[in-house]
XYZ file of C-alpha atoms in Angstrom:
661
model
C -0.004 -0.018 0.000
C 1.310 3.510 -0.821
C 2.691 5.463 2.096
C 0.095 8.205 1.812
C -2.758 5.955 0.772
C -5.261 6.851 3.534
C -5.202 10.445 2.221
C -6.537 9.221 -1.102
C -9.797 8.127 0.516
C -10.681 11.729 1.457
C -10.922 13.398 -1.932
C -11.062 12.672 -5.644
C -8.514 15.469 -6.176
C -5.726 13.375 -4.638
C -6.224 10.672 -7.231
C -4.998 13.089 -9.890
C -1.609 13.446 -8.249
C -0.856 10.284 -6.242
C 0.128 6.913 -7.678
C -2.022 4.014 -6.441
C 0.493 1.469 -5.222
C -1.098 -1.833 -4.238
C -4.229 -1.241 -6.370
C -4.800 -3.333 -9.482
C -8.443 -2.431 -10.191
C -10.494 0.726 -9.782
C -14.234 0.009 -9.695
C -16.651 2.877 -10.265
C -20.367 3.134 -9.682
C -22.273 4.443 -12.716
C -25.292 6.595 -11.859
C -24.624 9.679 -9.757
C -20.911 8.816 -9.942
C -19.528 8.264 -13.453
C -22.730 9.696 -14.910
C -24.308 12.606 -13.073
C -28.047 13.153 -13.042
C -29.586 16.498 -13.777
C -32.074 17.607 -11.082
C -34.925 15.696 -12.708
C -36.694 13.044 -10.639
C -37.246 9.471 -11.725
C -40.989 10.123 -11.558
C -40.653 13.032 -13.988
C -38.487 10.995 -16.359
C -40.916 8.089 -16.313
C -43.914 10.353 -17.004
C -42.102 11.821 -19.985
C -41.243 8.340 -21.303
C -44.860 7.210 -21.001
C -46.073 10.346 -22.829
C -43.751 9.454 -25.711
C -44.848 5.814 -25.553
C -48.514 6.885 -25.742
C -47.737 8.827 -28.927
C -45.913 5.831 -30.382
C -48.899 3.596 -29.619
C -51.281 6.107 -31.141
C -49.326 5.955 -34.377
C -50.013 2.194 -34.373
C -53.731 2.731 -33.751
C -53.615 1.895 -30.021
C -55.109 4.497 -27.664
C -53.882 4.290 -24.044
C -53.504 7.402 -21.924
C -50.055 8.337 -20.595
C -51.573 8.211 -17.119
C -52.497 4.553 -17.405
C -49.134 3.728 -18.901
C -47.440 5.508 -16.016
C -49.525 3.826 -13.330
C -48.996 0.329 -14.650
C -45.270 1.004 -14.952
C -45.143 2.288 -11.365
C -47.059 -0.710 -10.087
C -44.818 -3.148 -11.937
C -41.743 -1.488 -10.488
C -43.111 -1.062 -6.969
C -44.177 -4.678 -6.455
C -41.085 -6.076 -8.150
C -38.813 -4.314 -5.679
C -41.143 -5.183 -2.779
C -41.093 -8.854 -3.642
C -37.317 -8.752 -4.092
C -36.707 -7.051 -0.746
C -39.166 -9.179 1.238
C -37.612 -12.301 -0.226
C -34.223 -11.316 1.161
C -32.941 -8.876 -1.444
C -30.946 -11.467 -3.370
C -30.924 -10.874 -7.088
C -32.099 -7.760 -8.915
C -35.169 -6.362 -10.630
C -34.613 -6.158 -14.386
C -36.040 -3.349 -16.515
C -36.972 -5.813 -19.226
C -39.177 -7.672 -16.727
C -40.800 -4.467 -15.466
C -41.674 -3.386 -19.007
C -42.822 -6.894 -20.011
C -45.229 -6.952 -17.050
C -46.474 -3.460 -17.828
C -47.241 -4.422 -21.421
C -48.850 -7.711 -20.388
C -51.254 -5.913 -18.034
C -52.279 -3.573 -20.831
C -52.619 -6.270 -23.444
C -49.795 -4.868 -25.562
C -47.625 -7.137 -27.737
C -44.325 -8.396 -26.341
C -42.529 -7.151 -29.451
C -42.871 -3.593 -28.108
C -40.544 -4.199 -25.150
C -37.444 -3.039 -27.007
C -39.227 0.067 -28.339
C -40.339 1.032 -24.838
C -36.826 0.556 -23.415
C -35.377 2.609 -26.283
C -37.579 5.521 -25.215
C -36.218 5.197 -21.702
C -32.652 5.206 -22.940
C -33.287 8.314 -25.039
C -34.542 10.166 -21.981
C -31.581 9.018 -19.915
C -29.283 10.520 -22.526
C -30.768 13.955 -21.988
C -31.113 13.561 -18.220
C -27.494 12.598 -17.490
C -24.151 14.327 -17.921
C -20.547 13.151 -17.858
C -18.533 13.368 -14.651
C -15.491 14.753 -16.443
C -13.410 15.065 -13.305
C -13.807 11.374 -12.411
C -13.273 10.362 -16.027
C -9.963 12.294 -16.070
C -8.815 10.442 -12.930
C -9.792 7.083 -14.399
C -7.994 7.736 -17.679
C -4.806 8.745 -15.860
C -4.840 5.656 -13.669
C -5.692 3.431 -16.654
C -2.644 4.814 -18.467
C -0.631 3.901 -15.345
C -1.695 0.256 -15.812
C -4.659 0.005 -13.479
C -7.732 -1.803 -14.790
C -10.978 0.266 -14.766
C -14.335 -1.404 -14.348
C -17.905 -0.169 -13.756
C -20.091 -1.886 -11.148
C -23.735 -0.846 -10.842
C -26.862 -1.803 -8.962
C -29.370 -1.201 -11.727
C -32.282 -2.676 -13.645
C -30.345 -2.053 -16.886
C -28.236 -4.800 -18.477
C -24.569 -4.416 -19.318
C -25.234 -3.475 -22.963
C -27.387 -0.506 -21.982
C -24.879 0.663 -19.387
C -22.160 0.476 -22.061
C -24.369 2.500 -24.422
C -24.812 5.288 -21.849
C -21.154 5.344 -20.740
C -19.930 5.479 -24.325
C -22.472 8.152 -25.206
C -21.018 10.511 -22.574
C -17.399 9.391 -22.262
C -16.685 7.728 -25.569
C -15.251 4.190 -25.901
C -12.089 3.057 -24.171
C -12.683 4.417 -20.660
C -13.997 1.216 -19.061
C -12.428 -2.235 -19.401
C -15.467 -4.176 -18.192
C -18.975 -3.507 -16.902
C -20.849 -5.477 -14.232
C -24.614 -5.022 -13.806
C -26.673 -6.433 -10.978
C -29.479 -7.038 -13.485
C -27.263 -9.431 -15.422
C -25.618 -11.184 -12.485
C -28.636 -11.365 -10.173
C -26.673 -9.935 -7.274
C -26.415 -6.502 -5.679
C -23.750 -4.315 -4.105
C -25.931 -3.630 -1.075
C -25.686 -7.244 -0.003
C -22.110 -7.787 -1.154
C -22.776 -10.584 -3.660
C -22.129 -8.378 -6.668
C -18.686 -7.437 -5.309
C -17.960 -11.137 -4.661
C -18.869 -11.972 -8.245
C -16.707 -9.130 -9.576
C -13.713 -10.207 -7.518
C -14.054 -13.778 -8.794
C -14.435 -12.773 -12.435
C -11.611 -10.238 -12.269
C -9.385 -12.709 -10.423
C -8.210 -10.020 -7.987
C -7.880 -9.867 -4.202
C -10.296 -7.511 -2.380
C -7.434 -5.514 -0.870
C -6.173 -4.625 -4.345
C -9.463 -3.010 -5.462
C -10.560 0.606 -4.938
C -14.302 1.249 -5.349
C -15.703 4.718 -5.987
C -19.399 5.604 -5.552
C -22.077 7.883 -4.119
C -24.073 5.479 -1.923
C -22.759 5.389 1.639
C -23.964 1.821 2.222
C -23.606 0.096 -1.154
C -20.471 1.924 -2.334
C -18.636 2.465 0.944
C -19.725 0.497 4.026
C -20.334 -2.862 2.277
C -17.145 -3.021 0.215
C -15.085 -1.974 3.267
C -16.446 -4.946 5.223
C -15.156 -7.155 2.407
C -11.661 -5.683 2.490
C -12.168 -3.460 -0.568
C -10.869 0.085 -0.360
C -13.633 2.662 -0.870
C -13.895 6.333 -1.777
C -17.247 7.951 -1.059
C -18.377 10.643 -3.513
C -21.737 11.805 -2.127
C -24.351 13.423 -4.303
C -24.662 17.149 -3.615
C -27.420 18.320 -1.314
C -28.724 20.755 -3.930
C -29.126 17.975 -6.492
C -31.100 15.833 -3.982
C -33.437 18.654 -3.049
C -33.933 19.749 -6.635
C -34.834 16.196 -7.728
C -37.351 15.908 -4.890
C -38.925 19.216 -5.809
C -39.158 18.106 -9.430
C -40.838 14.868 -8.353
C -43.325 16.744 -6.185
C -44.159 19.087 -9.062
C -44.726 16.164 -11.467
C -46.942 14.374 -8.958
C -48.968 17.551 -8.265
C -49.661 17.975 -11.966
C -50.728 14.330 -12.254
C -53.097 14.832 -9.327
C -54.757 17.826 -10.961
C -55.206 16.016 -14.252
C -56.666 12.967 -12.520
C -59.147 15.006 -10.514
C -60.394 16.720 -13.668
C -60.702 13.374 -15.459
C -62.617 11.672 -12.598
C -65.033 14.555 -12.297
C -66.402 13.798 -15.765
C -67.239 10.131 -15.073
C -69.629 8.291 -12.809
C -71.028 4.826 -12.118
C -74.687 4.428 -13.187
C -77.405 3.610 -10.703
C -77.147 0.011 -9.404
C -80.072 -2.362 -9.159
C -79.015 -5.050 -6.687
C -76.103 -6.619 -4.743
C -74.822 -8.440 -7.805
C -74.654 -5.165 -9.725
C -72.814 -3.546 -6.811
C -70.351 -6.414 -6.833
C -69.874 -6.127 -10.588
C -69.528 -2.353 -10.938
C -67.893 -1.447 -7.643
C -66.042 -4.439 -6.206
C -65.302 -5.896 -9.652
C -62.672 -3.337 -10.672
C -61.266 -3.125 -7.123
C -60.755 -6.906 -6.904
C -59.337 -7.085 -10.422
C -56.854 -4.353 -9.463
C -55.921 -6.358 -6.360
C -55.356 -9.429 -8.544
C -52.993 -7.490 -10.786
C -50.994 -6.542 -7.697
C -50.833 -10.199 -6.650
C -49.574 -11.169 -10.100
C -46.895 -8.460 -10.135
C -45.579 -9.578 -6.738
C -45.706 -13.298 -7.590
C -44.133 -12.796 -11.026
C -41.075 -11.270 -9.392
C -40.984 -13.933 -6.684
C -40.981 -16.714 -9.277
C -37.561 -15.515 -10.459
C -36.405 -17.219 -7.283
C -36.685 -20.893 -8.098
C -37.903 -22.252 -4.758
C -41.116 -20.276 -4.111
C -44.814 -21.162 -3.732
C -47.999 -19.064 -3.480
C -50.536 -20.353 -0.944
C -54.079 -18.961 -0.632
C -55.291 -19.084 2.965
C -58.630 -20.526 3.995
C -61.074 -18.927 4.163
C -60.686 -15.535 2.459
C -57.895 -16.716 0.200
C -60.260 -19.162 -1.502
C -62.376 -16.350 -2.911
C -59.258 -14.337 -3.753
C -57.827 -17.232 -5.735
C -61.029 -17.729 -7.681
C -60.887 -14.103 -8.843
C -57.114 -14.233 -9.319
C -57.053 -17.284 -11.583
C -59.832 -15.832 -13.701
C -57.965 -12.547 -14.146
C -54.807 -14.432 -15.182
C -56.794 -16.437 -17.761
C -58.777 -13.467 -19.085
C -55.739 -11.204 -19.523
C -53.362 -13.982 -20.545
C -50.898 -13.202 -17.752
C -48.151 -15.828 -17.419
C -47.327 -17.206 -13.969
C -45.459 -20.468 -13.359
C -45.023 -20.247 -9.582
C -46.761 -23.220 -7.859
C -50.122 -22.265 -6.332
C -52.240 -24.139 -3.759
C -54.995 -23.488 -1.244
C -53.864 -24.029 2.345
C -55.933 -25.151 5.362
C -54.966 -22.484 7.841
C -56.450 -20.132 10.418
C -55.202 -18.013 13.277
C -56.018 -20.909 15.631
C -53.887 -23.315 13.597
C -51.010 -20.843 13.430
C -51.290 -20.192 17.177
C -50.775 -23.870 17.902
C -47.530 -23.832 15.948
C -46.311 -20.806 17.902
C -47.415 -22.250 21.219
C -45.512 -25.511 20.663
C -42.416 -23.337 20.228
C -43.329 -21.267 23.336
C -43.237 -18.106 21.268
C -44.147 -14.917 23.177
C -46.064 -13.806 20.058
C -48.828 -16.309 20.802
C -49.366 -14.819 24.238
C -50.011 -11.408 22.655
C -52.646 -12.877 20.385
C -54.303 -15.049 23.026
C -54.336 -12.193 25.533
C -56.162 -9.982 23.038
C -58.567 -12.615 21.725
C -59.544 -14.194 25.056
C -59.446 -11.272 27.467
C -63.054 -12.027 28.520
C -62.635 -15.791 28.751
C -61.289 -18.303 31.245
C -58.147 -20.436 31.064
C -60.399 -23.463 30.432
C -62.087 -21.834 27.444
C -58.697 -21.015 25.912
C -57.555 -24.614 26.449
C -60.746 -25.954 24.853
C -60.199 -23.756 21.773
C -56.521 -24.656 21.312
C -56.859 -28.324 22.135
C -59.863 -28.784 19.885
C -62.154 -30.470 22.407
C -63.822 -29.834 25.761
C -61.720 -30.711 28.823
C -62.812 -31.165 32.439
C -60.766 -28.296 33.846
C -61.618 -26.816 37.226
C -60.055 -24.690 39.925
C -57.443 -22.306 38.566
C -58.582 -23.117 35.055
C -61.889 -21.366 35.748
C -60.160 -18.055 36.501
C -60.062 -15.214 33.966
C -57.407 -15.773 31.343
C -54.013 -14.199 32.011
C -51.621 -14.736 29.071
C -48.518 -14.306 31.242
C -49.479 -17.421 33.248
C -50.551 -19.635 30.390
C -47.282 -21.419 29.652
C -46.952 -22.410 33.306
C -50.562 -23.631 33.368
C -49.777 -25.933 30.459
C -47.017 -27.588 32.556
C -49.562 -28.853 35.096
C -50.902 -32.388 34.812
C -54.179 -31.140 33.279
C -52.296 -28.753 30.987
C -50.038 -31.477 29.610
C -53.122 -33.298 28.316
C -54.148 -30.137 26.485
C -50.609 -29.613 25.247
C -50.452 -33.120 23.856
C -53.564 -32.514 21.773
C -52.152 -29.190 20.583
C -48.916 -30.843 19.530
C -50.796 -33.608 17.659
C -52.855 -31.032 15.757
C -49.758 -29.029 14.947
C -47.997 -32.146 13.667
C -50.926 -32.828 11.336
C -50.807 -29.246 10.064
C -47.081 -29.493 9.375
C -47.738 -32.648 7.387
C -50.486 -30.864 5.459
C -48.036 -28.057 4.678
C -45.448 -30.596 3.558
C -47.999 -32.311 1.286
C -48.798 -29.117 -0.590
C -45.390 -27.411 -0.840
C -42.807 -30.112 -0.169
C -39.454 -28.598 0.742
C -40.208 -25.168 -0.813
C -38.288 -22.621 1.205
C -40.089 -19.389 0.244
C -43.792 -19.574 1.097
C -45.979 -16.617 0.116
C -49.292 -16.613 1.919
C -52.167 -14.736 0.292
C -55.007 -13.572 2.566
C -57.404 -10.706 3.145
C -55.603 -8.926 6.062
C -55.270 -6.810 8.299
C -52.646 -7.292 11.016
C -51.072 -10.450 9.638
C -51.513 -12.586 12.770
C -51.217 -15.785 10.751
C -47.849 -14.630 9.345
C -46.551 -13.609 12.766
C -47.572 -16.850 14.455
C -46.464 -19.219 11.670
C -43.088 -17.526 11.291
C -42.411 -17.889 15.029
C -43.764 -21.434 15.126
C -41.981 -22.757 12.017
C -38.721 -20.745 11.788
C -37.188 -23.307 9.434
C -39.578 -22.077 6.738
C -39.511 -18.599 5.119
C -43.014 -17.183 5.348
C -44.189 -13.901 3.895
C -47.722 -12.610 3.383
C -49.432 -10.557 0.709
C -52.900 -9.331 1.585
C -55.465 -6.768 0.592
C -54.546 -4.410 3.429
C -52.051 -4.179 6.271
C -52.994 -2.238 9.407
C -51.856 -2.440 13.009
C -55.307 -2.009 14.485
C -54.313 -4.278 17.360
C -51.517 -2.037 18.619
C -49.227 -5.049 18.984
C -45.652 -5.586 17.766
C -44.841 -4.760 14.125
C -41.701 -6.889 14.005
C -43.333 -9.104 11.386
C -44.488 -6.193 9.161
C -41.399 -6.281 6.899
C -42.679 -9.671 5.752
C -46.324 -8.559 5.362
C -47.338 -6.524 2.321
C -50.667 -4.704 1.980
C -51.083 -4.766 -1.785
C -53.830 -2.158 -1.783
C -53.584 -0.366 1.575
C -50.793 0.022 4.139
C -52.113 2.496 6.696
C -53.045 2.311 10.369
C -55.855 4.893 10.086
C -58.544 5.837 7.638
C -57.342 8.851 5.675
C -60.173 10.707 3.880
C -57.595 11.993 1.378
C -56.553 8.426 0.405
C -59.652 6.865 -0.991
C -58.476 3.225 -0.690
C -58.187 3.529 3.089
C -61.986 3.728 3.289
C -62.019 -0.064 3.658
C -60.531 0.449 7.156
C -63.868 2.029 8.148
C -65.692 -1.194 7.348
C -63.167 -3.985 6.977
C -65.719 -6.754 7.489
C -67.124 -6.174 4.011
C -63.800 -7.190 2.452
C -63.661 -10.365 4.557
C -67.276 -11.181 3.711
C -66.646 -10.532 -0.003
C -63.997 -13.256 -0.283
C -64.942 -15.907 2.314
C -67.004 -18.912 1.124
C -69.692 -20.391 3.336
C -67.442 -22.908 5.096
C -66.293 -23.082 8.713
C -62.942 -21.736 9.864
C -60.203 -24.409 10.079
C -60.180 -25.759 13.623
C -58.960 -29.330 13.587
C -57.188 -31.805 11.304
C -57.524 -35.524 10.705
C -55.785 -38.060 8.492
C -57.671 -40.004 5.811
C -57.023 -43.634 4.985
C -54.784 -42.647 2.061
C -52.646 -40.452 4.280
C -54.039 -37.114 3.087
C -54.529 -34.540 5.847
C -58.021 -33.014 5.926
C -59.689 -30.391 8.100
C -63.176 -29.673 9.352
C -63.483 -27.084 6.533
C -63.640 -29.870 3.938
C -61.773 -30.172 0.674
C -60.845 -26.653 -0.412
C -58.680 -27.548 -3.419
C -59.032 -25.064 -6.265
C -61.915 -25.923 -8.566
C -63.779 -28.140 -6.088
C -65.506 -25.356 -4.178
C -67.530 -22.450 -5.580
C -66.755 -19.516 -3.290
C -69.405 -17.386 -5.027
C -72.219 -19.804 -4.093
C -74.721 -17.649 -2.195
C -72.361 -14.658 -2.343
C -73.972 -12.106 -4.684
C -71.180 -9.560 -4.308
C -68.509 -12.058 -5.367
C -70.776 -13.331 -8.163
C -70.834 -9.737 -9.439
C -67.046 -9.497 -9.191
C -66.635 -12.637 -11.321
C -69.090 -11.239 -13.876
C -66.933 -8.139 -14.186
C -63.783 -10.247 -14.688
C -65.434 -12.223 -17.469
C -66.077 -8.944 -19.343
C -62.495 -7.720 -19.043
C -60.501 -6.642 -22.059
C -57.191 -5.424 -20.579
C -55.593 -3.735 -17.636
C -56.446 -0.280 -18.943
C -60.106 -0.997 -18.347
C -59.301 -2.072 -14.770
C -57.392 1.139 -14.060
C -60.140 3.304 -15.491
C -62.980 1.489 -13.750
C -61.154 1.166 -10.398
C -60.837 4.957 -10.020
C -64.631 5.304 -10.234
C -65.269 2.207 -8.138
C -63.174 3.445 -5.211
C -65.016 6.749 -5.237
C -68.390 4.946 -5.241
C -67.296 2.581 -2.467
C -66.149 5.469 -0.319
C -69.542 7.113 -0.725
C -71.303 3.871 0.116
C -69.306 3.302 3.285
C -68.978 6.848 4.647
C -72.380 8.237 3.561
C -74.554 5.191 2.892
C -77.992 5.439 1.326
C -80.736 2.862 1.782
C -79.491 0.852 -1.221
C -75.935 0.894 0.085
C -77.092 -0.425 3.467
C -78.724 -3.335 1.680
C -75.808 -3.963 -0.697
C -73.135 -3.885 2.029
C -74.995 -5.553 4.868
C -73.228 -8.683 6.101
C -75.249 -9.581 9.219
C -73.193 -11.412 11.842
C -69.563 -12.466 11.657
C -67.908 -15.378 13.443
C -65.227 -14.390 15.977
C -63.313 -17.606 15.039
C -60.186 -18.714 16.956
C -61.933 -21.940 17.919
C -65.015 -20.225 19.340
C -68.651 -20.543 18.317
C -69.669 -16.937 19.088
C -70.629 -14.358 16.468
C -70.812 -10.597 16.503
C -73.249 -8.395 14.617
C -71.768 -5.701 12.431
C -74.724 -3.432 13.222
C -76.148 -4.210 16.642
C -79.682 -3.031 17.314
C -79.698 -0.455 20.083
C -82.068 -0.887 23.001
C -81.206 2.458 24.588
C -84.340 4.437 25.528
C -82.974 7.940 24.821
C -81.137 9.712 22.014
C -77.969 10.533 23.952
C -77.336 6.901 24.886
C -78.062 5.671 21.369
C -75.519 8.185 20.052
C -72.965 6.992 22.592
C -73.468 3.381 21.515
C -72.480 4.222 17.923
C -68.808 4.066 19.021
C -69.202 0.330 19.676
C -70.578 -0.416 16.181
C -68.231 -2.091 13.683
C -69.674 0.064 10.874
C -70.376 3.376 12.546
C -71.490 5.207 9.417
C -73.972 2.432 8.716
C -75.318 2.615 12.246
C -75.775 6.384 11.956
C -77.586 6.064 8.620
C -79.864 3.365 10.015
C -80.641 4.778 13.458
C -80.501 8.568 12.849
C -81.938 9.191 9.355
C -82.814 12.807 10.180
C -79.507 13.619 11.837
C -77.153 11.792 9.486
C -76.629 14.842 7.263
C -74.956 16.500 10.265
C -73.453 13.470 12.020
C -71.691 11.882 9.050
C -69.755 15.031 7.997
C -68.812 15.544 11.630
C -67.504 11.990 11.826
C -65.517 12.493 8.595
C -63.982 15.683 10.020
C -63.046 13.780 13.188
C -61.112 11.282 11.078
C -59.281 14.094 9.313
C -58.304 15.648 12.641
C -57.232 12.292 14.057
C -55.111 11.597 10.981
C -53.391 14.977 11.124
C -52.763 14.548 14.854
C -51.267 11.093 14.341
C -48.907 12.354 11.644
C -47.803 15.282 13.810
C -46.942 12.872 16.619
């Protein structure tokens, strides 16, 4: 190592004047290092590319708005990176895959992928500039015999990186280029550097890496023994890019508001029509999100997508129909799984996971120890004395160590063993298991992950919300594909489902019992009390008029553009129906009673009938209703015009207060 080498790590200027003894290879990052970005955000660049793509399509007789092109592109990118990161971050998202998925959703021919990427490259060429100072350093060191390579975490392949570098710096500056998109490895996790070292045949200590990212270009290579020089992006450039992105998004928002104001959903006749016109586009949009996530996950060979009983059965019915109707390819193995929070709790309890105590304490706070044991064990036990006391989660593990508790524990262990065999039968040794469910908190994910740590569980669901106020340690593995908020936000229309979540559960769940116990058939197949739920054997829309309407909508689909257009109107109509329901909406969205599950027989009514004799007490009881707006519309028809806006304002104030905190 050169005598003054540590000085070289402080400034690029020193590399112009000091020889690099002990260094055989200089590795440079590409974007914001070798190529500098003008203060134009990625959002702004993508919008411009989609505007040009819309014109290109129009020339071919295909009319798709730039807005729909932009939104499908953003969705494809968002869920690709989410699936990559949840799955452990190994590999890389490729631009060609993002564009291919965007085109597939819109029903556009695959042959247009290269044309769309060419538009992106053209915009990059006017949005970047050469870092002449760094290029001068690299040329001097290359003349001194040091090999110069480019190493980039990017969705672009090597050939496109070479095209951009040569466009700004000319040929002959870089000896080799390594792209994470080609090698399926990233700098942020170190694998890309390992691959580079192996292919270059050089020791880590004899490499100097230069880049702008403090983690990927500095901290990570240093842990591997690679010398690193951090060249941070200027504060002005960061702020200017953010301002540009905010401006572009604001303009999009204005255009969208103007467009939505000119459209409306016609009057609806019955529950089936409500399902078709309102829930149909919303569910189809959800299915597109599932496909985008699963399509990225299938790039990892050992993955499976499991739809959870009960809600997942209805989701899968809609999902498979959307795939077929739009011709969306998906090879990842898919199965329905016999699962419930009760089943997952048994797995966590066998492992003595503290997570199960949180869940049991919340679910059984009004029950006795005996009632909890009956639910978990799957049968009624003769438990007296201390078992008749009110349930205290902190004492439950010790109670299970008593002679009576060991009997319960043995039954729990037997049921858990049957569940593990069921899981083995449907996924084998698959390591990455993606559960698909309705939502909200992800209890099943939390409990299964703690009960079966040898498996890699993650969950995709309609919404993710910590309404329980419990730990969020499992949230990095739980993705709300439509909503990820803890509170209803009147300014984010999709969050309206948090005001009346039970309608989403009711929409997807078939008329079968929750999974409570398993048994083994003569041929060794594990069954549950819910019956055979294999795809195609059960009609989840039987007796469910809303889901029947959803499936009607899917059968009429042409492409993803229709879904985007219809979903905007559908969300607005659903928000009106939930937050300011009319008589028809009360009929269409009424779900009656809902089972509390978790091994119990009790049910709760979404809208309980008040027996209070006076107005003040009836108003106070609204707080206990699961659909408060529905209760107000039903019980206070003459006051609802004042009460419902007041309730909406209260949600706005609560949301602002929560964000300030």
